CSV table of C-alpha atoms and ligand atoms in Angstrom, one decimal:
chain,number,residue,atom,x,y,z
J,1,UNK,CA,0.1,0.2,-0.1
J,2,UNK,CA,1.1,3.8,-0.7
J,3,UNK,CA,1.3,6.1,2.1
J,4,UNK,CA,0.8,9.7,0.4
J,5,UNK,CA,2.1,11.6,3.5
J,6,UNK,CA,2.0,15.3,1.9
J,7,UNK,CA,-1.6,16.3,0.5
J,8,UNK,CA,-3.9,19.2,1.1
J,9,UNK,CA,-8.1,19.5,1.7
J,10,UNK,CA,-7.2,22.4,-0.6
J,11,UNK,CA,-9.9,25.7,-0.7
J,12,UNK,CA,-10.5,24.7,-4.2
J,13,UNK,CA,-12.1,21.8,-2.6
J,14,UNK,CA,-13.5,22.6,0.0
J,15,UNK,CA,-15.5,25.0,-1.3
J,16,UNK,CA,-16.4,22.9,-4.0
J,17,UNK,CA,-17.2,19.5,-2.3
J,18,UNK,CA,-18.2,21.3,1.2
J,19,UNK,CA,-15.6,18.2,3.5
J,20,UNK,CA,-16.8,15.2,1.4
J,21,UNK,CA,-13.7,13.1,0.3
J,22,UNK,CA,-15.4,10.8,-2.7
J,23,UNK,CA,-13.9,13.0,-5.4
J,24,UNK,CA,-10.3,12.7,-3.6
J,25,UNK,CA,-10.3,9.3,-3.1
J,26,UNK,CA,-10.8,8.7,-6.5
J,27,UNK,CA,-7.8,10.1,-6.9
J,28,UNK,CA,-5.9,8.7,-4.8
J,29,UNK,CA,-8.2,5.1,-5.7
J,30,UNK,CA,-6.2,5.9,-9.7
J,31,UNK,CA,-3.1,5.5,-8.0
J,32,UNK,CA,-3.4,3.1,-5.8
J,33,UNK,CA,-2.6,5.5,-2.8
J,34,UNK,CA,-3.7,3.5,-0.2
J,35,UNK,CA,-3.8,6.2,2.5
J,36,UNK,CA,-2.5,10.0,2.7
J,37,UNK,CA,-1.3,12.6,5.2
J,38,UNK,CA,-4.2,15.2,5.1
J,39,UNK,CA,-2.2,18.9,6.0
J,40,UNK,CA,-5.3,22.2,5.9
J,41,UNK,CA,-6.4,24.7,3.4
J,42,UNK,CA,-7.5,27.2,5.0
J,43,UNK,CA,-6.0,27.6,8.3
J,44,UNK,CA,-2.7,28.0,6.6
J,45,UNK,CA,-4.0,31.1,4.8
J,46,UNK,CA,-6.2,32.6,7.5
J,47,UNK,CA,-6.0,32.5,11.8
J,48,UNK,CA,-9.6,33.0,12.2
J,49,UNK,CA,-10.2,30.1,10.1
J,50,UNK,CA,-7.7,27.7,12.0
J,51,UNK,CA,-10.3,26.2,13.6
J,52,UNK,CA,-12.7,24.9,11.7
J,53,UNK,CA,-10.8,23.8,9.1
J,54,UNK,CA,-8.9,21.5,11.6
J,55,UNK,CA,-12.4,20.3,12.6
J,56,UNK,CA,-13.0,19.5,9.2
J,57,UNK,CA,-9.7,17.4,8.8
J,58,UNK,CA,-11.9,15.7,11.1
J,59,UNK,CA,-14.3,15.8,9.7
J,60,UNK,CA,-13.8,14.1,7.1
J,61,UNK,CA,-10.9,11.4,8.8
J,62,UNK,CA,-14.6,10.1,10.2
J,63,UNK,CA,-15.9,9.7,7.5
J,64,UNK,CA,-12.9,7.4,5.8
J,65,UNK,CA,-10.8,6.4,9.1
J,66,UNK,CA,-8.5,4.4,7.2
J,67,UNK,CA,-7.9,6.4,4.9
J,68,UNK,CA,-6.4,10.0,5.9
J,69,UNK,CA,-3.7,10.4,8.2
J,70,UNK,CA,-4.9,13.8,10.0
J,71,UNK,CA,-2.5,17.3,10.8
J,72,UNK,CA,-4.3,20.2,12.2
J,73,UNK,CA,-2.5,23.6,12.1
J,74,UNK,CA,-2.7,26.7,14.7
J,75,UNK,CA,-1.3,29.7,14.7
J,76,UNK,CA,1.7,30.7,16.8
J,77,UNK,CA,0.4,35.0,16.8
J,78,UNK,CA,-2.3,33.3,19.1
J,79,UNK,CA,-0.2,33.0,22.1
J,80,UNK,CA,-2.1,30.9,24.1
J,81,UNK,CA,-5.3,30.5,22.1
J,82,UNK,CA,-2.3,28.6,19.4
J,83,UNK,CA,-1.7,26.3,22.6
J,84,UNK,CA,-5.1,25.6,23.1
J,85,UNK,CA,-6.0,25.0,19.9
J,86,UNK,CA,-3.1,22.5,19.3
J,87,UNK,CA,-4.4,20.5,22.3
J,88,UNK,CA,-7.3,20.6,21.0
J,89,UNK,CA,-5.8,19.3,17.6
J,90,UNK,CA,-4.9,15.8,19.1
J,91,UNK,CA,-6.1,15.6,22.7
J,92,UNK,CA,-9.7,16.6,21.2
J,93,UNK,CA,-9.8,15.7,17.5
J,94,UNK,CA,-7.7,13.3,18.0
J,95,UNK,CA,-5.8,15.3,15.0
J,96,UNK,CA,-2.6,12.7,14.6
J,97,UNK,CA,0.7,15.6,14.4
J,98,UNK,CA,0.6,19.5,13.4
J,99,UNK,CA,1.1,20.5,10.5
J,100,UNK,CA,2.9,24.6,9.8
J,101,UNK,CA,3.4,26.7,7.1
J,102,UNK,CA,5.7,29.2,8.9
J,103,UNK,CA,6.8,30.5,5.5
J,104,UNK,CA,2.4,30.9,4.5
J,105,UNK,CA,1.5,31.7,8.4
J,106,UNK,CA,4.2,34.3,8.2
J,107,UNK,CA,6.1,33.4,11.8
J,108,UNK,CA,9.6,32.8,12.4
J,109,UNK,CA,10.9,29.2,14.3
J,110,UNK,CA,12.5,30.9,17.3
J,111,UNK,CA,8.7,31.6,18.0
J,112,UNK,CA,8.5,30.9,22.0
J,113,UNK,CA,4.6,30.4,21.5
J,114,UNK,CA,6.0,27.8,19.0
J,115,UNK,CA,8.8,26.3,20.7
J,116,UNK,CA,5.6,25.8,24.0
J,117,UNK,CA,3.6,23.9,21.5
J,118,UNK,CA,6.2,21.8,20.4
J,119,UNK,CA,7.1,20.7,23.5
J,120,UNK,CA,3.4,19.8,23.6
J,121,UNK,CA,3.4,18.3,20.9
J,122,UNK,CA,6.1,16.6,22.4
J,123,UNK,CA,4.6,14.9,25.2
J,124,UNK,CA,1.2,13.9,23.0
J,125,UNK,CA,3.8,11.4,20.8
J,126,UNK,CA,2.4,13.9,17.8
J,127,UNK,CA,5.0,15.0,15.7
J,128,UNK,CA,5.6,18.0,13.5
J,129,UNK,CA,5.1,18.4,10.1
J,130,UNK,CA,6.9,21.5,8.8
J,131,UNK,CA,6.9,23.2,5.5
J,132,UNK,CA,10.4,23.7,4.0
J,133,UNK,CA,13.0,24.9,1.1
J,134,UNK,CA,11.8,29.1,1.7
J,135,UNK,CA,13.7,31.1,2.8
J,136,UNK,CA,13.3,33.2,5.8
J,137,UNK,CA,11.2,31.7,7.8
J,138,UNK,CA,11.0,28.2,6.4
J,139,UNK,CA,14.2,26.8,6.1
J,140,UNK,CA,15.8,23.1,6.9
J,141,UNK,CA,18.2,24.6,9.4
J,142,UNK,CA,15.8,26.1,11.3
J,143,UNK,CA,13.5,23.1,11.5
J,144,UNK,CA,16.9,21.1,13.1
J,145,UNK,CA,17.6,24.3,15.2
J,146,UNK,CA,13.8,23.3,16.4
J,147,UNK,CA,15.0,19.3,16.5
J,148,UNK,CA,18.0,19.8,19.0
J,149,UNK,CA,15.9,22.3,21.1
J,150,UNK,CA,13.0,19.3,21.5
J,151,UNK,CA,15.0,15.9,20.7
J,152,UNK,CA,11.8,14.2,22.2
J,153,UNK,CA,10.2,15.3,19.2
J,154,UNK,CA,9.8,14.0,15.4
J,155,UNK,CA,10.0,17.2,13.2
J,156,UNK,CA,10.1,15.9,9.6
J,157,UNK,CA,10.6,18.3,6.4
J,158,UNK,CA,7.8,18.2,4.3
J,159,UNK,CA,9.9,18.6,1.0
J,160,UNK,CA,13.0,17.7,1.9
J,161,UNK,CA,14.6,21.1,1.5
J,162,UNK,CA,12.9,21.5,-1.9
J,163,UNK,CA,14.7,22.1,-5.4
J,164,UNK,CA,17.5,24.8,-4.4
J,165,UNK,CA,18.0,23.7,0.1
J,166,UNK,CA,18.1,19.8,-0.1
J,167,UNK,CA,21.4,19.3,0.9
J,168,UNK,CA,20.8,21.7,3.9
J,169,UNK,CA,17.3,19.2,4.9
J,170,UNK,CA,20.1,16.1,4.0
J,171,UNK,CA,23.0,17.7,7.3
J,172,UNK,CA,19.2,18.1,9.7
J,173,UNK,CA,19.1,14.2,8.8
J,174,UNK,CA,21.7,14.2,10.8
J,175,UNK,CA,20.2,14.8,13.3
J,176,UNK,CA,17.3,11.1,14.9
J,177,UNK,CA,14.0,12.9,15.4
J,178,UNK,CA,14.2,14.9,12.2
J,179,UNK,CA,11.9,12.7,9.0
J,180,UNK,CA,12.5,14.0,5.4
J,181,UNK,CA,9.2,13.8,3.0
J,182,UNK,CA,10.5,13.8,-0.6
J,183,UNK,CA,8.6,16.1,-2.4
J,184,UNK,CA,10.2,18.2,-3.6
J,185,UNK,CA,13.6,17.5,-5.0
J,186,UNK,CA,14.7,16.4,-8.2
J,187,UNK,CA,15.5,12.9,-9.0
J,188,UNK,CA,19.1,13.1,-8.5
J,189,UNK,CA,19.1,15.3,-5.5
J,190,UNK,CA,16.0,12.4,-4.2
J,191,UNK,CA,19.0,9.8,-5.4
J,192,UNK,CA,21.2,10.9,-2.9
J,193,UNK,CA,18.8,11.2,-0.1
J,194,UNK,CA,18.1,7.3,-0.4
J,195,UNK,CA,21.5,7.0,-0.9
J,196,UNK,CA,22.8,8.9,2.0
J,197,UNK,CA,20.2,9.4,4.7
J,198,UNK,CA,19.1,7.0,6.9
J,199,UNK,CA,16.3,4.6,5.5
J,200,UNK,CA,14.2,5.3,8.6
J,201,UNK,CA,13.5,8.6,8.3
J,202,UNK,CA,12.0,9.1,4.6
J,203,UNK,CA,8.5,9.7,3.4
J,204,UNK,CA,7.5,10.2,-0.1
J,205,UNK,CA,4.7,12.8,-0.8
J,206,UNK,CA,3.1,14.8,-3.7
J,207,UNK,CA,1.9,18.3,-2.4
J,208,UNK,CA,-1.7,17.2,-4.1
J,209,UNK,CA,-4.7,19.0,-2.9
J,210,UNK,CA,-4.1,22.3,-3.5
J,211,UNK,CA,-5.3,23.4,-6.5
J,212,UNK,CA,-7.4,20.7,-8.6
J,213,UNK,CA,-3.9,20.0,-10.3
J,214,UNK,CA,-3.0,16.3,-10.5
J,215,UNK,CA,1.1,16.5,-9.0
J,216,UNK,CA,0.8,12.9,-7.9
J,217,UNK,CA,1.7,11.0,-11.5
J,218,UNK,CA,4.3,13.4,-11.9
J,219,UNK,CA,5.8,13.1,-8.2
J,220,UNK,CA,5.2,9.0,-8.4
J,221,UNK,CA,6.7,8.4,-12.3
J,222,UNK,CA,9.9,10.4,-10.6
J,223,UNK,CA,10.3,8.2,-7.4
J,224,UNK,CA,9.1,5.3,-8.9
J,225,UNK,CA,12.2,6.2,-12.1
J,226,UNK,CA,15.1,7.3,-9.5
J,227,UNK,CA,18.1,4.9,-9.1
J,228,UNK,CA,16.6,3.8,-5.6
J,229,UNK,CA,16.7,0.0,-4.6
J,230,UNK,CA,14.4,-1.3,-4.0
J,231,UNK,CA,13.5,-2.9,-0.4
J,232,UNK,CA,14.3,0.8,0.7
J,233,UNK,CA,11.8,2.5,-2.1
J,234,UNK,CA,9.1,0.1,-0.2
J,235,UNK,CA,9.3,0.5,2.6
J,236,UNK,CA,9.7,4.9,1.9
J,237,UNK,CA,6.0,4.0,0.0
J,238,UNK,CA,4.4,1.8,2.6
J,239,UNK,CA,6.1,1.2,6.1
J,240,UNK,CA,8.3,4.7,7.2
J,241,UNK,CA,5.1,6.1,6.8
J,242,UNK,CA,3.4,4.7,10.1
J,243,UNK,CA,6.2,4.4,11.6
J,244,UNK,CA,6.2,7.9,11.8
J,245,UNK,CA,3.3,8.3,15.1
J,246,UNK,CA,4.6,4.8,17.2
J,247,UNK,CA,7.2,6.6,19.1
N,301,LIG,ZN1,2.6,21.5,0.8
């Protein structure tokens, strides 16, 4: 079973399908993607939409619990309210992790509230997933800094550095609590990451769902054609994605 570790319930999807995942599942089925990490989009777009979008991700997952692994988001700028909402996501709604997009959401990884949230998520054994690969707020080095400060939690580089920072992602992966999702690097970078990084902490994903375009075909073809050992490829597509939550 393939697990796509980077998909979004995009705003255009919500506006059209109103929380109904059946069209979404058709696309996943086409590529034999059995499960998908489900990140929000409205919750990354505006702070006053976050709570509602977190509820929505929980509701979509309730409809197809075997297909989705949901991640909520909050805005550290909201202070104590953000910490409260993050705990509600994990403890109340049953979301499996938190996702942050500091570049889009406009906060620094040094934000003290983000630190509080990372510590709390670590206690609840909920991994923290980051957009990465874009300066000035979303560099792999900055995620590595958080991983060093909070060794009890796991941190995911959602793009393994994207096209430009994959070498930094490789460096960050030296930390035992940093994971990386191969969603962005070019084929040669994917090959080097698979050869040099810990095989137990690599994931694969597509960023599918931000809009209506279908990047699954491209990203899956890229990964299938990369020069990667079959055993490792299967481990990345099937085993690692579920082990992320097994602290
Ligand atoms: Zn994304």
